[in-house]
mmCIF file of C-alpha atoms in Angstrom:
data_model
loop_
_atom_site.group_PDB
_atom_site.id
_atom_site.type_symbol
_atom_site.label_atom_id
_atom_site.label_comp_id
_atom_site.label_asym_id
_atom_site.label_seq_id
_atom_site.Cartn_x
_atom_site.Cartn_y
_atom_site.Cartn_z
ATOM 1 C CA UNK Z 1394 0.041 0.082 -0.047
ATOM 2 C CA UNK Z 1395 1.402 3.244 -1.029
ATOM 3 C CA UNK Z 1396 1.946 5.770 1.901
ATOM 4 C CA UNK Z 1397 -0.335 8.727 2.165
ATOM 5 C CA UNK Z 1398 0.645 11.728 0.390
ATOM 6 C CA UNK Z 1399 -1.129 15.014 1.684
ATOM 7 C CA UNK Z 1400 -2.622 16.819 -1.238
ATOM 8 C CA UNK Z 1401 -0.404 19.652 -1.192
ATOM 9 C CA UNK Z 1402 2.760 17.405 -1.544
ATOM 10 C CA UNK Z 1403 1.597 15.346 -4.596
ATOM 11 C CA UNK Z 1404 3.078 17.433 -7.082
ATOM 12 C CA UNK Z 1405 3.442 15.226 -10.251
ATOM 13 C CA UNK Z 1406 3.471 12.107 -8.292
ATOM 14 C CA UNK Z 1407 0.357 10.631 -9.838
ATOM 15 C CA UNK Z 1408 0.514 8.002 -12.697
ATOM 16 C CA UNK Z 1409 0.349 9.143 -16.115
ATOM 17 C CA UNK Z 1410 -3.488 7.955 -17.103
ATOM 18 C CA UNK Z 1411 -1.891 7.669 -20.933
ATOM 19 C CA UNK Z 1412 -0.489 4.073 -19.802
ATOM 20 C CA UNK Z 1413 -3.875 2.998 -18.633
ATOM 21 C CA UNK Z 1414 -6.334 1.386 -20.996
ATOM 22 C CA UNK Z 1415 -9.490 3.619 -21.369
ATOM 23 C CA UNK Z 1416 -11.910 4.783 -23.563
ATOM 24 C CA UNK Z 1417 -11.241 8.205 -24.742
ATOM 25 C CA UNK Z 1418 -12.868 11.184 -23.100
ATOM 26 C CA UNK Z 1419 -15.430 13.187 -24.687
ATOM 27 C CA UNK Z 1420 -13.922 16.340 -26.585
ATOM 28 C CA UNK Z 1421 -14.960 19.546 -25.087
ATOM 29 C CA UNK Z 1422 -17.270 21.375 -27.601
ATOM 30 C CA UNK Z 1423 -17.681 25.056 -26.348
ATOM 31 C CA UNK Z 1424 -15.447 27.527 -24.887
ATOM 32 C CA UNK Z 1425 -18.049 29.930 -23.735
ATOM 33 C CA UNK Z 1426 -20.603 29.242 -21.370
ATOM 34 C CA UNK Z 1427 -24.673 29.129 -22.109
ATOM 35 C CA UNK Z 1428 -26.309 29.175 -18.709
ATOM 36 C CA UNK Z 1429 -29.506 27.385 -20.119
ATOM 37 C CA UNK Z 1430 -27.412 24.728 -21.908
ATOM 38 C CA UNK Z 1431 -25.558 23.847 -19.230
ATOM 39 C CA UNK Z 1432 -28.381 23.498 -16.919
ATOM 40 C CA UNK Z 1433 -30.090 21.193 -19.423
ATOM 41 C CA UNK Z 1434 -26.915 19.048 -19.677
ATOM 42 C CA UNK Z 1435 -26.506 18.724 -15.879
ATOM 43 C CA UNK Z 1436 -30.147 17.585 -15.490
ATOM 44 C CA UNK Z 1437 -29.950 15.481 -18.410
ATOM 45 C CA UNK Z 1438 -26.881 13.654 -17.599
ATOM 46 C CA UNK Z 1439 -28.624 11.294 -15.040
ATOM 47 C CA UNK Z 1440 -31.615 9.287 -15.358
ATOM 48 C CA UNK Z 1441 -32.369 10.147 -11.579
ATOM 49 C CA UNK Z 1442 -31.247 12.442 -9.173
ATOM 50 C CA UNK Z 1443 -31.924 11.810 -5.611
ATOM 51 C CA UNK Z 1444 -31.050 13.767 -2.536
ATOM 52 C CA UNK Z 1445 -30.690 12.023 1.023
ATOM 53 C CA UNK Z 1446 -32.407 13.676 4.072
ATOM 54 C CA UNK Z 1447 -33.571 12.455 7.353
ATOM 55 C CA UNK Z 1448 -37.328 12.913 8.318
ATOM 56 C CA UNK Z 1449 -36.334 14.666 11.337
ATOM 57 C CA UNK Z 1450 -34.158 17.285 9.662
ATOM 58 C CA UNK Z 1451 -36.470 19.403 7.770
ATOM 59 C CA UNK Z 1452 -34.500 22.058 7.899
ATOM 60 C CA UNK Z 1453 -31.606 20.643 6.141
ATOM 61 C CA UNK Z 1454 -33.832 19.791 3.244
ATOM 62 C CA UNK Z 1455 -34.963 23.454 3.043
ATOM 63 C CA UNK Z 1456 -31.373 24.603 2.867
ATOM 64 C CA UNK Z 1457 -30.458 22.320 0.169
ATOM 65 C CA UNK Z 1458 -33.428 23.644 -1.841
ATOM 66 C CA UNK Z 1459 -32.055 27.018 -1.480
ATOM 67 C CA UNK Z 1460 -28.817 25.728 -3.094
ATOM 68 C CA UNK Z 1461 -30.537 23.717 -5.735
ATOM 69 C CA UNK Z 1462 -32.872 26.573 -6.649
ATOM 70 C CA UNK Z 1463 -30.007 28.416 -7.876
ATOM 71 C CA UNK Z 1464 -28.894 25.800 -10.328
ATOM 72 C CA UNK Z 1465 -32.393 26.476 -11.848
ATOM 73 C CA UNK Z 1466 -36.077 25.323 -11.703
ATOM 74 C CA UNK Z 1467 -35.687 22.275 -13.984
ATOM 75 C CA UNK Z 1468 -33.095 20.880 -11.532
ATOM 76 C CA UNK Z 1469 -35.503 21.502 -8.659
ATOM 77 C CA UNK Z 1470 -37.847 19.698 -10.711
ATOM 78 C CA UNK Z 1471 -35.980 16.663 -11.353
ATOM 79 C CA UNK Z 1472 -34.389 16.138 -7.763
ATOM 80 C CA UNK Z 1473 -36.082 13.826 -5.433
ATOM 81 C CA UNK Z 1474 -36.101 13.445 -1.799
ATOM 82 C CA UNK Z 1475 -35.236 10.167 -0.298
ATOM 83 C CA UNK Z 1476 -36.040 9.733 3.304
ATOM 84 C CA UNK Z 1477 -32.850 8.595 4.961
ATOM 85 C CA UNK Z 1478 -32.860 5.325 6.695
ATOM 86 C CA UNK Z 1479 -32.669 6.056 10.528
ATOM 87 C CA UNK Z 1480 -29.793 4.063 11.928
ATOM 88 C CA UNK Z 1481 -30.760 4.277 15.695
ATOM 89 C CA UNK Z 1482 -34.219 2.970 14.672
ATOM 90 C CA UNK Z 1483 -32.969 0.145 12.841
ATOM 91 C CA UNK Z 1484 -30.831 -0.548 15.928
ATOM 92 C CA UNK Z 1485 -33.283 -0.512 18.166
ATOM 93 C CA UNK Z 1486 -35.660 -2.372 16.050
ATOM 94 C CA UNK Z 1487 -32.794 -5.503 15.506
ATOM 95 C CA UNK Z 1488 -33.139 -4.646 11.693
ATOM 96 C CA UNK Z 1489 -32.343 -7.796 9.743
ATOM 97 C CA UNK Z 1490 -30.685 -5.471 7.291
ATOM 98 C CA UNK Z 1491 -27.835 -4.936 10.108
ATOM 99 C CA UNK Z 1492 -25.655 -8.047 9.204
ATOM 100 C CA UNK Z 1493 -26.954 -8.505 5.652
ATOM 101 C CA UNK Z 1494 -26.618 -5.137 4.265
ATOM 102 C CA UNK Z 1495 -24.512 -3.327 6.876
ATOM 103 C CA UNK Z 1496 -21.985 -5.052 9.368
ATOM 104 C CA UNK Z 1497 -22.134 -4.095 12.696
ATOM 105 C CA UNK Z 1498 -18.424 -3.963 13.298
ATOM 106 C CA UNK Z 1499 -15.405 -3.234 11.130
ATOM 107 C CA UNK Z 1500 -11.593 -2.942 11.427
ATOM 108 C CA UNK Z 1501 -9.621 0.346 11.393
ATOM 109 C CA UNK Z 1502 -6.268 -0.889 9.852
ATOM 110 C CA UNK Z 1503 -6.797 0.146 6.206
ATOM 111 C CA UNK Z 1504 -8.425 3.321 6.766
ATOM 112 C CA UNK Z 1505 -5.907 4.083 9.581
ATOM 113 C CA UNK Z 1506 -3.371 4.545 6.646
ATOM 114 C CA UNK Z 1507 -4.824 7.368 5.149
ATOM 115 C CA UNK Z 1508 -6.337 9.001 8.273
ATOM 116 C CA UNK Z 1509 -4.006 10.072 11.006
ATOM 117 C CA UNK Z 1510 -6.532 10.559 13.479
ATOM 118 C CA UNK Z 1511 -7.513 6.821 13.335
ATOM 119 C CA UNK Z 1512 -5.895 4.168 15.417
ATOM 120 C CA UNK Z 1513 -4.894 0.994 13.432
ATOM 121 C CA UNK Z 1514 -5.865 -2.450 13.926
ATOM 122 C CA UNK Z 1515 -8.855 -1.699 16.299
ATOM 123 C CA UNK Z 1516 -12.566 -3.039 15.796
ATOM 124 C CA UNK Z 1517 -15.098 -0.629 16.251
ATOM 125 C CA UNK Z 1518 -18.794 -0.738 16.114
ATOM 126 C CA UNK Z 1519 -20.581 1.283 13.595
ATOM 127 C CA UNK Z 1520 -22.603 4.524 15.147
ATOM 128 C CA UNK Z 1521 -26.424 4.818 14.364
ATOM 129 C CA UNK Z 1522 -25.357 7.786 11.946
ATOM 130 C CA UNK Z 1523 -23.025 5.559 10.093
ATOM 131 C CA UNK Z 1524 -25.480 2.822 9.789
ATOM 132 C CA UNK Z 1525 -28.313 5.049 8.587
ATOM 133 C CA UNK Z 1526 -25.976 6.418 6.016
ATOM 134 C CA UNK Z 1527 -24.874 3.143 4.548
ATOM 135 C CA UNK Z 1528 -28.510 1.653 4.496
ATOM 136 C CA UNK Z 1529 -29.776 4.635 2.792
ATOM 137 C CA UNK Z 1530 -26.912 4.356 -0.241
ATOM 138 C CA UNK Z 1531 -27.579 0.673 -0.206
ATOM 139 C CA UNK Z 1532 -31.469 1.399 -0.828
ATOM 140 C CA UNK Z 1533 -30.848 3.926 -3.622
ATOM 141 C CA UNK Z 1534 -28.411 1.312 -5.260
ATOM 142 C CA UNK Z 1535 -31.239 -1.057 -5.203
ATOM 143 C CA UNK Z 1536 -33.639 1.580 -6.400
ATOM 144 C CA UNK Z 1537 -31.137 2.134 -9.452
ATOM 145 C CA UNK Z 1538 -30.850 -1.652 -10.351
ATOM 146 C CA UNK Z 1539 -34.543 -1.910 -10.340
ATOM 147 C CA UNK Z 1540 -35.103 0.374 -13.038
ATOM 148 C CA UNK Z 1541 -36.024 -1.087 -16.305
ATOM 149 C CA UNK Z 1542 -33.355 -1.603 -18.815
ATOM 150 C CA UNK Z 1543 -33.147 1.048 -21.343
ATOM 151 C CA UNK Z 1544 -33.574 0.444 -25.103
ATOM 152 C CA UNK Z 1545 -30.365 -0.850 -27.137
ATOM 153 C CA UNK Z 1546 -28.195 2.150 -28.067
ATOM 154 C CA UNK Z 1547 -29.304 4.593 -25.225
ATOM 155 C CA UNK Z 1548 -26.940 5.320 -22.372
ATOM 156 C CA UNK Z 1549 -27.109 3.221 -19.157
ATOM 157 C CA UNK Z 1550 -29.107 4.278 -16.419
ATOM 158 C CA UNK Z 1551 -27.196 6.381 -13.888
ATOM 159 C CA UNK Z 1552 -28.120 8.173 -10.821
ATOM 160 C CA UNK Z 1553 -26.748 11.121 -8.982
ATOM 161 C CA UNK Z 1554 -26.651 10.700 -5.242
ATOM 162 C CA UNK Z 1555 -26.563 13.753 -3.081
ATOM 163 C CA UNK Z 1556 -26.676 14.056 0.556
ATOM 164 C CA UNK Z 1557 -28.758 17.099 2.018
ATOM 165 C CA UNK Z 1558 -25.520 18.998 3.060
ATOM 166 C CA UNK Z 1559 -24.196 19.354 -0.805
ATOM 167 C CA UNK Z 1560 -23.558 22.939 -1.997
ATOM 168 C CA UNK Z 1561 -22.452 23.560 -5.590
ATOM 169 C CA UNK Z 1562 -19.212 24.958 -5.926
ATOM 170 C CA UNK Z 1563 -19.484 26.448 -2.574
ATOM 171 C CA UNK Z 1564 -16.599 28.992 -1.797
ATOM 172 C CA UNK Z 1565 -14.267 28.515 0.720
ATOM 173 C CA UNK Z 1566 -10.799 29.717 -1.023
ATOM 174 C CA UNK Z 1567 -9.398 32.691 0.655
ATOM 175 C CA UNK Z 1568 -8.472 34.381 -2.551
ATOM 176 C CA UNK Z 1569 -10.049 37.477 -3.925
ATOM 177 C CA UNK Z 1570 -12.118 35.751 -6.492
ATOM 178 C CA UNK Z 1571 -13.713 33.500 -3.916
ATOM 179 C CA UNK Z 1572 -14.246 36.501 -1.860
ATOM 180 C CA UNK Z 1573 -16.728 37.846 -4.515
ATOM 181 C CA UNK Z 1574 -18.337 34.433 -5.211
ATOM 182 C CA UNK Z 1575 -18.872 34.244 -1.601
ATOM 183 C CA UNK Z 1576 -20.795 37.379 -1.819
ATOM 184 C CA UNK Z 1577 -22.743 36.182 -4.891
ATOM 185 C CA UNK Z 1578 -24.160 32.750 -4.669
ATOM 186 C CA UNK Z 1579 -25.678 32.902 -8.109
ATOM 187 C CA UNK Z 1580 -22.121 33.406 -9.508
ATOM 188 C CA UNK Z 1581 -21.261 30.300 -7.611
ATOM 189 C CA UNK Z 1582 -23.984 28.383 -9.216
ATOM 190 C CA UNK Z 1583 -23.093 29.458 -12.640
ATOM 191 C CA UNK Z 1584 -19.333 28.576 -12.097
ATOM 192 C CA UNK Z 1585 -20.572 25.096 -10.947
ATOM 193 C CA UNK Z 1586 -22.629 24.527 -14.193
ATOM 194 C CA UNK Z 1587 -19.791 25.709 -16.433
ATOM 195 C CA UNK Z 1588 -17.461 23.035 -14.283
ATOM 196 C CA UNK Z 1589 -19.767 20.540 -14.703
ATOM 197 C CA UNK Z 1590 -19.893 20.934 -18.291
ATOM 198 C CA UNK Z 1591 -16.023 20.827 -18.639
ATOM 199 C CA UNK Z 1592 -15.941 17.722 -16.570
ATOM 200 C CA UNK Z 1593 -18.713 16.029 -18.507
ATOM 201 C CA UNK Z 1594 -17.015 16.512 -21.658
ATOM 202 C CA UNK Z 1595 -13.609 15.095 -20.181
ATOM 203 C CA UNK Z 1596 -15.353 12.045 -18.691
ATOM 204 C CA UNK Z 1597 -14.635 8.660 -20.520
ATOM 205 C CA UNK Z 1598 -17.634 6.689 -21.411
ATOM 206 C CA UNK Z 1599 -16.633 3.526 -19.498
ATOM 207 C CA UNK Z 1600 -17.062 5.519 -16.030
ATOM 208 C CA UNK Z 1601 -18.641 3.523 -13.473
ATOM 209 C CA UNK Z 1602 -18.788 6.055 -10.528
ATOM 210 C CA UNK Z 1603 -18.001 9.646 -11.202
ATOM 211 C CA UNK Z 1604 -17.298 11.795 -7.718
ATOM 212 C CA UNK Z 1605 -18.676 15.575 -7.775
ATOM 213 C CA UNK Z 1606 -17.165 15.848 -4.337
ATOM 214 C CA UNK Z 1607 -14.523 13.846 -2.599
ATOM 215 C CA UNK Z 1608 -11.733 14.421 -0.051
ATOM 216 C CA UNK Z 1609 -9.268 12.433 -1.691
ATOM 217 C CA UNK Z 1610 -6.020 10.760 -0.478
ATOM 218 C CA UNK Z 1611 -2.738 9.669 -1.966
ATOM 219 C CA UNK Z 1612 -1.733 9.859 -5.509
ATOM 220 C CA UNK Z 1613 -4.113 11.045 -8.409
ATOM 221 C CA UNK Z 1614 -3.906 9.378 -11.712
ATOM 222 C CA UNK Z 1615 -4.466 12.339 -13.785
ATOM 223 C CA UNK Z 1616 -6.951 11.475 -16.728
ATOM 224 C CA UNK Z 1617 -7.568 15.053 -18.351
ATOM 225 C CA UNK Z 1618 -7.764 18.775 -18.023
ATOM 226 C CA UNK Z 1619 -9.863 21.021 -19.775
ATOM 227 C CA UNK Z 1620 -9.555 24.433 -21.408
ATOM 228 C CA UNK Z 1621 -10.441 27.425 -19.283
ATOM 229 C CA UNK Z 1622 -13.877 28.719 -19.888
ATOM 230 C CA UNK Z 1623 -15.277 31.660 -18.047
ATOM 231 C CA UNK Z 1624 -12.346 31.559 -15.512
ATOM 232 C CA UNK Z 1625 -13.123 28.034 -14.877
ATOM 233 C CA UNK Z 1626 -10.962 24.994 -15.657
ATOM 234 C CA UNK Z 1627 -11.326 21.561 -14.667
ATOM 235 C CA UNK Z 1628 -9.122 18.448 -13.679
ATOM 236 C CA UNK Z 1629 -10.350 14.691 -13.915
ATOM 237 C CA UNK Z 1630 -8.478 12.068 -12.213
ATOM 238 C CA UNK Z 1631 -8.756 8.637 -10.705
ATOM 239 C CA UNK Z 1632 -8.394 8.600 -6.947
ATOM 240 C CA UNK Z 1633 -6.431 6.220 -4.729
ATOM 241 C CA UNK Z 1634 -8.449 6.728 -1.742
ATOM 242 C CA UNK Z 1635 -10.887 9.202 -0.585
ATOM 243 C CA UNK Z 1636 -13.568 9.974 2.064
ATOM 244 C CA UNK Z 1637 -17.415 11.362 1.709
ATOM 245 C CA UNK Z 1638 -20.412 10.197 -0.213
ATOM 246 C CA UNK Z 1639 -22.132 13.609 -0.335
ATOM 247 C CA UNK Z 1640 -22.133 13.695 -4.327
ATOM 248 C CA UNK Z 1641 -21.494 10.923 -6.629
ATOM 249 C CA UNK Z 1642 -22.867 9.648 -9.950
ATOM 250 C CA UNK Z 1643 -23.098 5.633 -10.290
ATOM 251 C CA UNK Z 1644 -24.347 3.526 -13.128
ATOM 252 C CA UNK Z 1645 -26.623 0.606 -12.826
ATOM 253 C CA UNK Z 1646 -24.091 -1.854 -13.641
ATOM 254 C CA UNK Z 1647 -21.719 -0.448 -10.823
ATOM 255 C CA UNK Z 1648 -24.606 -0.487 -8.390
ATOM 256 C CA UNK Z 1649 -24.949 -4.067 -9.206
ATOM 257 C CA UNK Z 1650 -21.410 -4.784 -8.220
ATOM 258 C CA UNK Z 1651 -21.741 -2.823 -4.813
ATOM 259 C CA UNK Z 1652 -24.780 -4.823 -4.119
ATOM 260 C CA UNK Z 1653 -22.818 -8.161 -4.966
ATOM 261 C CA UNK Z 1654 -20.388 -7.334 -2.205
ATOM 262 C CA UNK Z 1655 -22.626 -6.612 0.621
ATOM 263 C CA UNK Z 1656 -22.444 -6.042 3.530
ATOM 264 C CA UNK Z 1657 -21.128 -2.690 3.865
ATOM 265 C CA UNK Z 1658 -18.235 -2.963 6.382
ATOM 266 C CA UNK Z 1659 -17.441 0.259 7.911
ATOM 267 C CA UNK Z 1660 -18.538 3.617 7.093
ATOM 268 C CA UNK Z 1661 -19.632 3.429 3.386
ATOM 269 C CA UNK Z 1662 -17.127 5.937 2.140
ATOM 270 C CA UNK Z 1663 -14.586 4.071 3.672
ATOM 271 C CA UNK Z 1664 -15.666 0.714 2.832
ATOM 272 C CA UNK Z 1665 -15.648 1.780 -1.047
ATOM 273 C CA UNK Z 1666 -11.972 3.222 -0.493
ATOM 274 C CA UNK Z 1667 -10.924 0.350 1.458
ATOM 275 C CA UNK Z 1668 -11.735 -2.146 -1.308
ATOM 276 C CA UNK Z 1669 -10.574 0.101 -4.170
ATOM 277 C CA UNK Z 1670 -14.308 0.399 -5.350
ATOM 278 C CA UNK Z 1671 -14.389 -3.235 -6.011
ATOM 279 C CA UNK Z 1672 -12.231 -2.707 -9.122
ATOM 280 C CA UNK Z 1673 -14.790 0.014 -10.865
ATOM 281 C CA UNK Z 1674 -14.037 2.760 -12.995
ATOM 282 C CA UNK Z 1675 -13.952 5.757 -10.736
ATOM 283 C CA UNK Z 1676 -13.222 9.553 -11.695
ATOM 284 C CA UNK Z 1677 -13.349 12.606 -9.856
ATOM 285 C CA UNK Z 1678 -13.280 16.057 -10.973
ATOM 286 C CA UNK Z 1679 -12.267 19.203 -9.215
ATOM 287 C CA UNK Z 1680 -12.002 23.203 -10.422
ATOM 288 C CA UNK Z 1681 -8.173 23.504 -10.881
ATOM 289 C CA UNK Z 1682 -6.176 26.029 -8.822
ATOM 290 C CA UNK Z 1683 -8.839 26.413 -6.515
ATOM 291 C CA UNK Z 1684 -9.581 25.108 -3.085
ATOM 292 C CA UNK Z 1685 -7.198 24.148 -0.436
ATOM 293 C CA UNK Z 1686 -3.590 25.298 -1.329
ATOM 294 C CA UNK Z 1687 -4.847 25.176 -5.000
ATOM 295 C CA UNK Z 1688 -5.364 21.273 -5.149
ATOM 296 C CA UNK Z 1689 -8.646 21.767 -6.653
ATOM 297 C CA UNK Z 1690 -12.204 22.488 -5.246
ATOM 298 C CA UNK Z 1691 -15.003 20.066 -5.177
ATOM 299 C CA UNK Z 1692 -17.827 20.711 -7.790
ATOM 300 C CA UNK Z 1693 -20.143 19.831 -4.925
ATOM 301 C CA UNK Z 1694 -19.014 20.404 -1.322
ATOM 302 C CA UNK Z 1695 -20.527 19.915 1.883
ATOM 303 C CA UNK Z 1696 -22.266 23.114 3.540
ATOM 304 C CA UNK Z 1697 -21.905 22.451 7.131
ATOM 305 C CA UNK Z 1698 -24.128 25.177 8.467
ATOM 306 C CA UNK Z 1699 -25.720 22.542 10.889
ATOM 307 C CA UNK Z 1700 -24.238 20.063 13.025
ATOM 308 C CA UNK Z 1701 -23.669 16.588 11.363
ATOM 309 C CA UNK Z 1702 -25.764 13.746 12.515
ATOM 310 C CA UNK Z 1703 -23.239 11.227 12.000
ATOM 311 C CA UNK Z 1704 -20.643 10.451 14.583
ATOM 312 C CA UNK Z 1705 -17.512 8.827 13.413
ATOM 313 C CA UNK Z 1706 -16.655 5.542 14.998
ATOM 314 C CA UNK Z 1707 -13.065 5.570 13.522
ATOM 315 C CA UNK Z 1708 -12.292 8.137 16.103
ATOM 316 C CA UNK Z 1709 -13.917 6.291 19.263
ATOM 317 C CA UNK Z 1710 -11.428 5.436 21.808
ATOM 318 C CA UNK Z 1711 -10.703 1.783 23.050
#
């Protein structure tokens, strides 16, 4: 296992994607933005768009809708709320899904390689929040695979899965431009749509999972980079490891693969990364020269205006 390399020290250490057999990325078709066309592209890229939200957190759903409205009414119309599974209720009711879909205990050894806050070689019990999160994602994978097969020649079904703290190109960099964005959330949404279009143009057709938000670790295997459009350029890479599941797209065939490898053992993001996404073709896009130390900003970040309902079992003490 490669040693953890912090993002700001990666430099050019990542593998060159040209040595990997992949289907060619789509070529970028426009160098100037068209807000209406970009919104349509984002909405039409996925068969379904679902956002996970706990019944007892309606304020989080309302906050998400504030961000969604800035993308456009067509996006608001397409995104569907998914009522999150309540992990505490599942535990209290001795749900049969604990064990079959999600394991109650997990080992921290692999995770500790990438997270300095985690003690290696420990067995942890999943917290209610982690169980509910994992069960919610599993339920959406099942929903996706239950869709009728598309006609021959049409794109494979894909679902964009969001969590209710998702924020579109939420500004956090301390530079001059980002201060302007922070004062104009509409500009932030417009930049997101430009960034998504650039990323979508670069994304190889053989993708299985496409992260629009990921806290990645280790080397990045560079795949492609876009030209600049309206001050935005995008880098596409395959990650070595990463955290978070607040914004990713998944194809039907990939959902089948994940379901075939249940139960989820550990927090769902850790389980995916610990197992190298079970050999699936995984890509992540970031806005270049932005974000923390200019290592790239997530197209969709987490807007933590409210305290998270998920306590991390990896940080528990013995």
